[in-house]
mmCIF file of C-alpha atoms in Angstrom:
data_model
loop_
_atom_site.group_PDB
_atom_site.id
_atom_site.type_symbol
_atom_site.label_atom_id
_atom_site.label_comp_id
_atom_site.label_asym_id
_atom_site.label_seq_id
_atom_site.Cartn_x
_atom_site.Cartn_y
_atom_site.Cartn_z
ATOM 1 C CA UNK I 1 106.840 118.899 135.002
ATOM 2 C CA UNK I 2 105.784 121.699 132.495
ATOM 3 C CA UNK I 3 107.981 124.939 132.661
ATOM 4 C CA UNK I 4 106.915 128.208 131.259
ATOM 5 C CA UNK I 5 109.367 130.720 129.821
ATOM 6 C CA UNK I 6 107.662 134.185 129.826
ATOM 7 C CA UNK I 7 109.483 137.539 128.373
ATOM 8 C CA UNK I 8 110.789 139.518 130.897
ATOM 9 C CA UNK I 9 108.939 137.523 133.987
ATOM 10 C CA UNK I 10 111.748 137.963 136.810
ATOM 11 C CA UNK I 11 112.873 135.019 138.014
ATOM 12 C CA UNK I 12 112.816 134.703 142.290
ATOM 13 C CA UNK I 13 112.532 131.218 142.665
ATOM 14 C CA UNK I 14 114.542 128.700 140.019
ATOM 15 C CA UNK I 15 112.303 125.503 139.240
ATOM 16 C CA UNK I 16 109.061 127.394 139.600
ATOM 17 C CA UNK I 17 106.204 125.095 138.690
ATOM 18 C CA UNK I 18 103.327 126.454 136.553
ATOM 19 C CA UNK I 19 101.288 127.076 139.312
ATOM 20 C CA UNK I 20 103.712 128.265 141.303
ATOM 21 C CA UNK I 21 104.202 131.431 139.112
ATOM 22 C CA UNK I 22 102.695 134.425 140.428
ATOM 23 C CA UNK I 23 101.031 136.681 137.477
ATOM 24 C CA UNK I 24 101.559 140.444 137.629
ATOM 25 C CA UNK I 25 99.195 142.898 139.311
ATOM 26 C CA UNK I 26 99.257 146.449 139.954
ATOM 27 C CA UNK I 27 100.505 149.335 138.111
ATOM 28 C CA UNK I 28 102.927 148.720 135.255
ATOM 29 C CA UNK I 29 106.592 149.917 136.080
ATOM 30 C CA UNK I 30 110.021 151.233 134.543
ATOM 31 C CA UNK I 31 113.122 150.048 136.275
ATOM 32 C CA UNK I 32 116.424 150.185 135.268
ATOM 33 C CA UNK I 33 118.376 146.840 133.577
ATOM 34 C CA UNK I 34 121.968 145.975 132.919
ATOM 35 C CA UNK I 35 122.828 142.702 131.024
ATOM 36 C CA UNK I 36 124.897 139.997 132.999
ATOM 37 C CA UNK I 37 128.381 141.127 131.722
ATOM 38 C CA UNK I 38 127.789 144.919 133.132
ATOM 39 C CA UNK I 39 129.081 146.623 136.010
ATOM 40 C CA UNK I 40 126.688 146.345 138.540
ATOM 41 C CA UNK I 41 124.878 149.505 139.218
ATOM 42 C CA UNK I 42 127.009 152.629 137.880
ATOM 43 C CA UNK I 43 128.732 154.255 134.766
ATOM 44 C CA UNK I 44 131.030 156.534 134.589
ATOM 45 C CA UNK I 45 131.699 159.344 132.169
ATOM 46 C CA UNK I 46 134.386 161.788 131.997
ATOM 47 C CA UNK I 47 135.018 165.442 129.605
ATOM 48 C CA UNK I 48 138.674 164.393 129.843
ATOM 49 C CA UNK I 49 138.371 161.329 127.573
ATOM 50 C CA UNK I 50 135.958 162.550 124.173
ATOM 51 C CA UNK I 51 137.557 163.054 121.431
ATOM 52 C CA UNK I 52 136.593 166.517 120.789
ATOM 53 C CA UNK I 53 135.714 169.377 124.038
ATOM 54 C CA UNK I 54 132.175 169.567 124.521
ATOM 55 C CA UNK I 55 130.421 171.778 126.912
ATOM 56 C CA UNK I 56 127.389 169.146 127.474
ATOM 57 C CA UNK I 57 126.622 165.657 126.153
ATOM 58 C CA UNK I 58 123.710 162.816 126.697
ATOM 59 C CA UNK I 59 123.883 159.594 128.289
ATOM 60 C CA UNK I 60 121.852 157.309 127.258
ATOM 61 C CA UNK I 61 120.426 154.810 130.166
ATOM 62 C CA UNK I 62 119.270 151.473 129.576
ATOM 63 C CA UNK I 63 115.359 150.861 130.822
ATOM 64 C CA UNK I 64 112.504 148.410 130.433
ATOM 65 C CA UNK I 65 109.058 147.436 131.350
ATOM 66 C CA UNK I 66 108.150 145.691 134.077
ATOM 67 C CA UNK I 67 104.453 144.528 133.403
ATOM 68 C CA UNK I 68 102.504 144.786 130.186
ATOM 69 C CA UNK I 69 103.192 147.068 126.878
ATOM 70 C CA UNK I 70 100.306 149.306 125.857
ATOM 71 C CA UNK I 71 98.985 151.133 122.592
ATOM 72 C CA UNK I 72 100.015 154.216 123.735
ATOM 73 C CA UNK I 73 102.886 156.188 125.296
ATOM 74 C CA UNK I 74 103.863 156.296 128.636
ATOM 75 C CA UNK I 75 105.500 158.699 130.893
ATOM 76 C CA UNK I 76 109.070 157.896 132.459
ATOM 77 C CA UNK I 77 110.133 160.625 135.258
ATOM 78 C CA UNK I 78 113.572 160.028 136.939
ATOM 79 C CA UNK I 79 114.300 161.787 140.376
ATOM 80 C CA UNK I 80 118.189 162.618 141.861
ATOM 81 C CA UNK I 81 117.972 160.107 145.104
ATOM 82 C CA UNK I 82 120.161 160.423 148.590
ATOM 83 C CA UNK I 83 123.585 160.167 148.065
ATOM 84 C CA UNK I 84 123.657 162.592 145.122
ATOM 85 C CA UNK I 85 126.180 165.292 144.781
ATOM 86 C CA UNK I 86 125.586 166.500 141.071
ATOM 87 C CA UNK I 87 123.668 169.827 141.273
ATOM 88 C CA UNK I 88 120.520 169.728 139.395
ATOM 89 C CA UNK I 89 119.964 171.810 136.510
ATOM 90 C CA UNK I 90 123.607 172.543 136.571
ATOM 91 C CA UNK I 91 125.429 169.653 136.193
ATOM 92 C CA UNK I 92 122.939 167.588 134.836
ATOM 93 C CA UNK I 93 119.003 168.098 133.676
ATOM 94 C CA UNK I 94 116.556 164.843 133.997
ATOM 95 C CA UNK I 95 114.076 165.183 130.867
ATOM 96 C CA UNK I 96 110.897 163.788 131.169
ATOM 97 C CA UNK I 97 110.387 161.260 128.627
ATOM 98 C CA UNK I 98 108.143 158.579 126.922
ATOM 99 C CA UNK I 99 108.013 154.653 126.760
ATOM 100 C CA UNK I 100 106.620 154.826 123.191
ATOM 101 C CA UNK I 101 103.855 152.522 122.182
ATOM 102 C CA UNK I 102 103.929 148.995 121.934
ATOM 103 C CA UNK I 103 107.717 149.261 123.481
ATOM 104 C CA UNK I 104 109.359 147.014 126.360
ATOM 105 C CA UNK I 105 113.011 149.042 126.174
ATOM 106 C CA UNK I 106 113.814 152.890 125.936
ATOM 107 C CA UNK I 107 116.833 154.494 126.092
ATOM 108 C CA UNK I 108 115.939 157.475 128.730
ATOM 109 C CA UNK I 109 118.221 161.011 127.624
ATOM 110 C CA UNK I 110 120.226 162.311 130.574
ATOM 111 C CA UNK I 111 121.855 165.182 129.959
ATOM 112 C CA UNK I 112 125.371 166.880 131.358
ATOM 113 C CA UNK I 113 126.967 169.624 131.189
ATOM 114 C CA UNK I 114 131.188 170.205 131.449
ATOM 115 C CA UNK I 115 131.315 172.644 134.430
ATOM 116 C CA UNK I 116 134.529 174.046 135.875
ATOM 117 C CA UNK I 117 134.553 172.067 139.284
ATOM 118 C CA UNK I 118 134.196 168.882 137.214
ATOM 119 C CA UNK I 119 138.361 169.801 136.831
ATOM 120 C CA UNK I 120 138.655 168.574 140.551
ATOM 121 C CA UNK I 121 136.021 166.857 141.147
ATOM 122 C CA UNK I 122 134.114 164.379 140.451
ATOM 123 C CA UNK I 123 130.056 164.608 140.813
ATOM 124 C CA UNK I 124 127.880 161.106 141.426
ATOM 125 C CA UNK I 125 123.993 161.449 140.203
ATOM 126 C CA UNK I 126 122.246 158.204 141.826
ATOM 127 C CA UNK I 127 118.463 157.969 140.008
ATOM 128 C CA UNK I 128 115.773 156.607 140.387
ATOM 129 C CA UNK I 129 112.118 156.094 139.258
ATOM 130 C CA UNK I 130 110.325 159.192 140.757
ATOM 131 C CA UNK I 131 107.261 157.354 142.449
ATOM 132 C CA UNK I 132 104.518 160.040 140.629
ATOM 133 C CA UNK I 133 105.948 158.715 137.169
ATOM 134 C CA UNK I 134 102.926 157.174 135.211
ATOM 135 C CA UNK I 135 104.893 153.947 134.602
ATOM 136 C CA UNK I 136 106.054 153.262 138.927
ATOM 137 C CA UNK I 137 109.407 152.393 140.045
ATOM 138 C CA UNK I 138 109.684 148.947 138.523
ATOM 139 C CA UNK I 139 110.619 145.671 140.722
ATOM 140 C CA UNK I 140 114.010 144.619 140.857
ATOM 141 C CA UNK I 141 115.444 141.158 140.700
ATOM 142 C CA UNK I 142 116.857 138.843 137.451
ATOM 143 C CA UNK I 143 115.706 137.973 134.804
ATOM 144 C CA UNK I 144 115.921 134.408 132.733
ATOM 145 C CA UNK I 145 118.861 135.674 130.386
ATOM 146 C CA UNK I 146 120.573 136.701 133.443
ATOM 147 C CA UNK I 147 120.242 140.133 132.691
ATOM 148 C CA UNK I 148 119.302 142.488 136.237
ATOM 149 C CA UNK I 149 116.729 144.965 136.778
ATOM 150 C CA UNK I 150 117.769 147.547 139.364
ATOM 151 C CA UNK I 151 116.178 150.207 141.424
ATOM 152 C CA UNK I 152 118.490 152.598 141.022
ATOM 153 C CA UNK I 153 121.723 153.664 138.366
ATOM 154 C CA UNK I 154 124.340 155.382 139.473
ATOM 155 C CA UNK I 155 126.491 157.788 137.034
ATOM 156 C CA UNK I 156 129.655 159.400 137.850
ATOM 157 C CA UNK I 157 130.574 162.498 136.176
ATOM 158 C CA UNK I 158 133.870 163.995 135.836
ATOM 159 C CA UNK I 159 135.844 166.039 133.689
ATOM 160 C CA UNK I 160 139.006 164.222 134.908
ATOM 161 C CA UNK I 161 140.932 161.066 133.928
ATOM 162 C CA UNK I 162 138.838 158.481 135.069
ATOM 163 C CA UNK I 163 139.036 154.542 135.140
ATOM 164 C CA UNK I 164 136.374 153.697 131.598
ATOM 165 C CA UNK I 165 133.203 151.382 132.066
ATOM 166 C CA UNK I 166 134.834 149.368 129.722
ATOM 167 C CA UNK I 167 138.393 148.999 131.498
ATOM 168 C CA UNK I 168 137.339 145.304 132.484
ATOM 169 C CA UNK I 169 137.244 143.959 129.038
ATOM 170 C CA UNK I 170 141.178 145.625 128.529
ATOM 171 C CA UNK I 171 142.921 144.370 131.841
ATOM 172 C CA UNK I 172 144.030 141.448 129.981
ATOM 173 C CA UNK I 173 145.952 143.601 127.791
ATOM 174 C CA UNK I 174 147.073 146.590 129.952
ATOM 175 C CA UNK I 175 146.448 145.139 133.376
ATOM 176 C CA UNK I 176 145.370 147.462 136.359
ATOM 177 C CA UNK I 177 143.651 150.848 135.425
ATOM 178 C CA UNK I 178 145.610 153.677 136.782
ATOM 179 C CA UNK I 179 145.802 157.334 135.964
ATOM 180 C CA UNK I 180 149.600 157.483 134.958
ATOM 181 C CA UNK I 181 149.363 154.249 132.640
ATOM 182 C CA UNK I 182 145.958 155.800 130.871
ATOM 183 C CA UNK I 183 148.210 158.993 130.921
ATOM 184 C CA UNK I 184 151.020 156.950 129.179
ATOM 185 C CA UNK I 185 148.554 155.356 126.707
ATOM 186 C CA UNK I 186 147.149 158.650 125.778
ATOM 187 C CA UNK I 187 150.587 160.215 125.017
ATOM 188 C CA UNK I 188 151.751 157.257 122.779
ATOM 189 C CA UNK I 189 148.746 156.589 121.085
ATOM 190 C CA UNK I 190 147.126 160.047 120.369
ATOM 191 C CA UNK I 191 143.694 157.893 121.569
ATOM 192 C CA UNK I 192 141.450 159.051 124.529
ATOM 193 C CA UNK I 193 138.864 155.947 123.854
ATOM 194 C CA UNK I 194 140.419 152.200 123.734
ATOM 195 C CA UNK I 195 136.932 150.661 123.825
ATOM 196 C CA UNK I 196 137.369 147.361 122.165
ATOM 197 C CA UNK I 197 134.111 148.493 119.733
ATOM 198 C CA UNK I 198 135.494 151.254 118.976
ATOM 199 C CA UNK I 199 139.303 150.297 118.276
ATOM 200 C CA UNK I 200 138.113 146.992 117.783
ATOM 201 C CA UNK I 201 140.440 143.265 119.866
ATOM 202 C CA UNK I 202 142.814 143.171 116.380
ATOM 203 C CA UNK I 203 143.816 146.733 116.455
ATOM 204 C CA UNK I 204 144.112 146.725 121.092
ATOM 205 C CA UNK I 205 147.022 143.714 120.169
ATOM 206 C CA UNK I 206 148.950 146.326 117.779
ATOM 207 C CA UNK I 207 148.477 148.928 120.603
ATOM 208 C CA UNK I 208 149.419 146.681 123.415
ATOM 209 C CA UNK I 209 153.071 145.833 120.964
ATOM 210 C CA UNK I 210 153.209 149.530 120.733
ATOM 211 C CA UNK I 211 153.025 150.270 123.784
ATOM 212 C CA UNK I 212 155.421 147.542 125.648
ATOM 213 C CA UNK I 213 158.314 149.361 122.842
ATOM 214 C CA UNK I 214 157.431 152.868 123.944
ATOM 215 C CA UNK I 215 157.602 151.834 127.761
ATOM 216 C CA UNK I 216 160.861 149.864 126.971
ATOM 217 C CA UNK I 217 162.295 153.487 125.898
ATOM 218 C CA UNK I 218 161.362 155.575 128.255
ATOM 219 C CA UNK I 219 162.548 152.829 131.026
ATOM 220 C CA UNK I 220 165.775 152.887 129.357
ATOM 221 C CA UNK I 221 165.988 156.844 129.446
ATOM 222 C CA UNK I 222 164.089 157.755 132.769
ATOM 223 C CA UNK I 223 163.836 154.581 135.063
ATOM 224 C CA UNK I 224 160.864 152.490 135.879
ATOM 225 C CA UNK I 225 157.553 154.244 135.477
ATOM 226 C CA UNK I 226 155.206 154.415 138.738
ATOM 227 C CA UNK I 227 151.743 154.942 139.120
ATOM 228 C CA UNK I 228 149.916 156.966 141.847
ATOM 229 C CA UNK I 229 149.824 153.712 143.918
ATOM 230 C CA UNK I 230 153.336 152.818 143.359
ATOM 231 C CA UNK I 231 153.239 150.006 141.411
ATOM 232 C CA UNK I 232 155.577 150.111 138.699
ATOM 233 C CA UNK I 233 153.631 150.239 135.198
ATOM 234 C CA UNK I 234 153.928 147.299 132.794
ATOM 235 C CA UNK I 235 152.107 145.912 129.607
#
């Protein structure tokens, strides 16, 4: 039994036979795609943790196809959807943008800006594919590398201390995120961003030594050091 493996085909039934696999029809999409190691449908960014004060900044989101590529640009237009709390054209402006020709990814431009109630709170922008875009909200589902296509991305925005996207690839190290241990790891290390591509795995063991000596002192001169859920912080 023949199996075809096509590029970027999303996979609804495993074992499809040839004939079994429905072709595409309809209007080509854009949807949103996060490989199988991501968080699931959100990022979060916070002021508080870039290395220099900035008053607005891009994030880039992830996007691809969903049907066929063309010889010629096509418009992507993102829309805020329910459940948003960011204030348009205040905390955040939604650029219309192209797929350029002959593409199957983009990385679509959203910008922020740093405004004073991001000091207290924190602002969610959930998008989606506005449905008058000239590339349609794209179909959801997986793909054959795993990797998801989603309907929707959700972004937090904050200009506090937040818990980083990339937090899961550290708790080996440094355990549970919490606000006084990233506060702790801040003071002692002068860093704001302990991505492992950024600091890079050889460097995060030096930090981790580091930072079990500096605890060990300041248990010594002040006690045990809790967090804001009362667990007592460790390394």
């Amino acid at each position: 039994m023949k199996y075809l493996t096509i590029l970027f085909l999303l996979v609804f039934a495993i074992g499809c036979k040839k004939d079994d696999i429905p072709t595409f029809e309809g209007r080509d999409g854009i949807s949103f795609f996060i490989d199988y190691y991501e968080n699931p449908d959100s990022t979060n960014y916070s002021f508080a943790l870039q290395p220099t004060a900035k008053t607005k900044d891009t994030i880039f989101i992830k996007m691809r196809l969903v049907g066929k590529p063309s010889s010629v640009a096509r418009g992507i237009k993102l829309k805020a959807l329910p459940g948003s709390t960011a204030r348009p054209n205040i905390d955040y402006i939604l650029p219309e943008v192209k797929l350029p020709a002959n593409a199957l990814f983009v990385n679509y431009p959203l910008v922020i800006f740093n405004t004073p109630e991001m000091l207290t709170q924190n602002f969610q922008l959930v998008l989606g594919v506005d449905p008058g875009s000239e590339l349609v909200p794209g179909a959801p589902g997986i793909a054959v590398d795993l990797s998801k296509n989603l309907s929707k991305m959700k972004v937090n925005i904050t200009n506090q201390l937040i818990e980083p996207d990339y937090w899961q690839n550290l708790s080996f190290f440094f355990g549970n995120f919490s606000v006084v241990k990233f506060k702790f790891m801040i003071k002692v290390t002068g860093l704001t961003n302990f991505d492992p591509q950024v600091v890079g795995f050889s460097d995060i063991f030096l930090i981790q030594v580091n930072l079990k000596k500096a605890l060990s002192d300041y248990v010594q001169l002040n006690g045990p050091l809790i967090d804001e859920f009362g667990n007592q912080i460790t390394f």
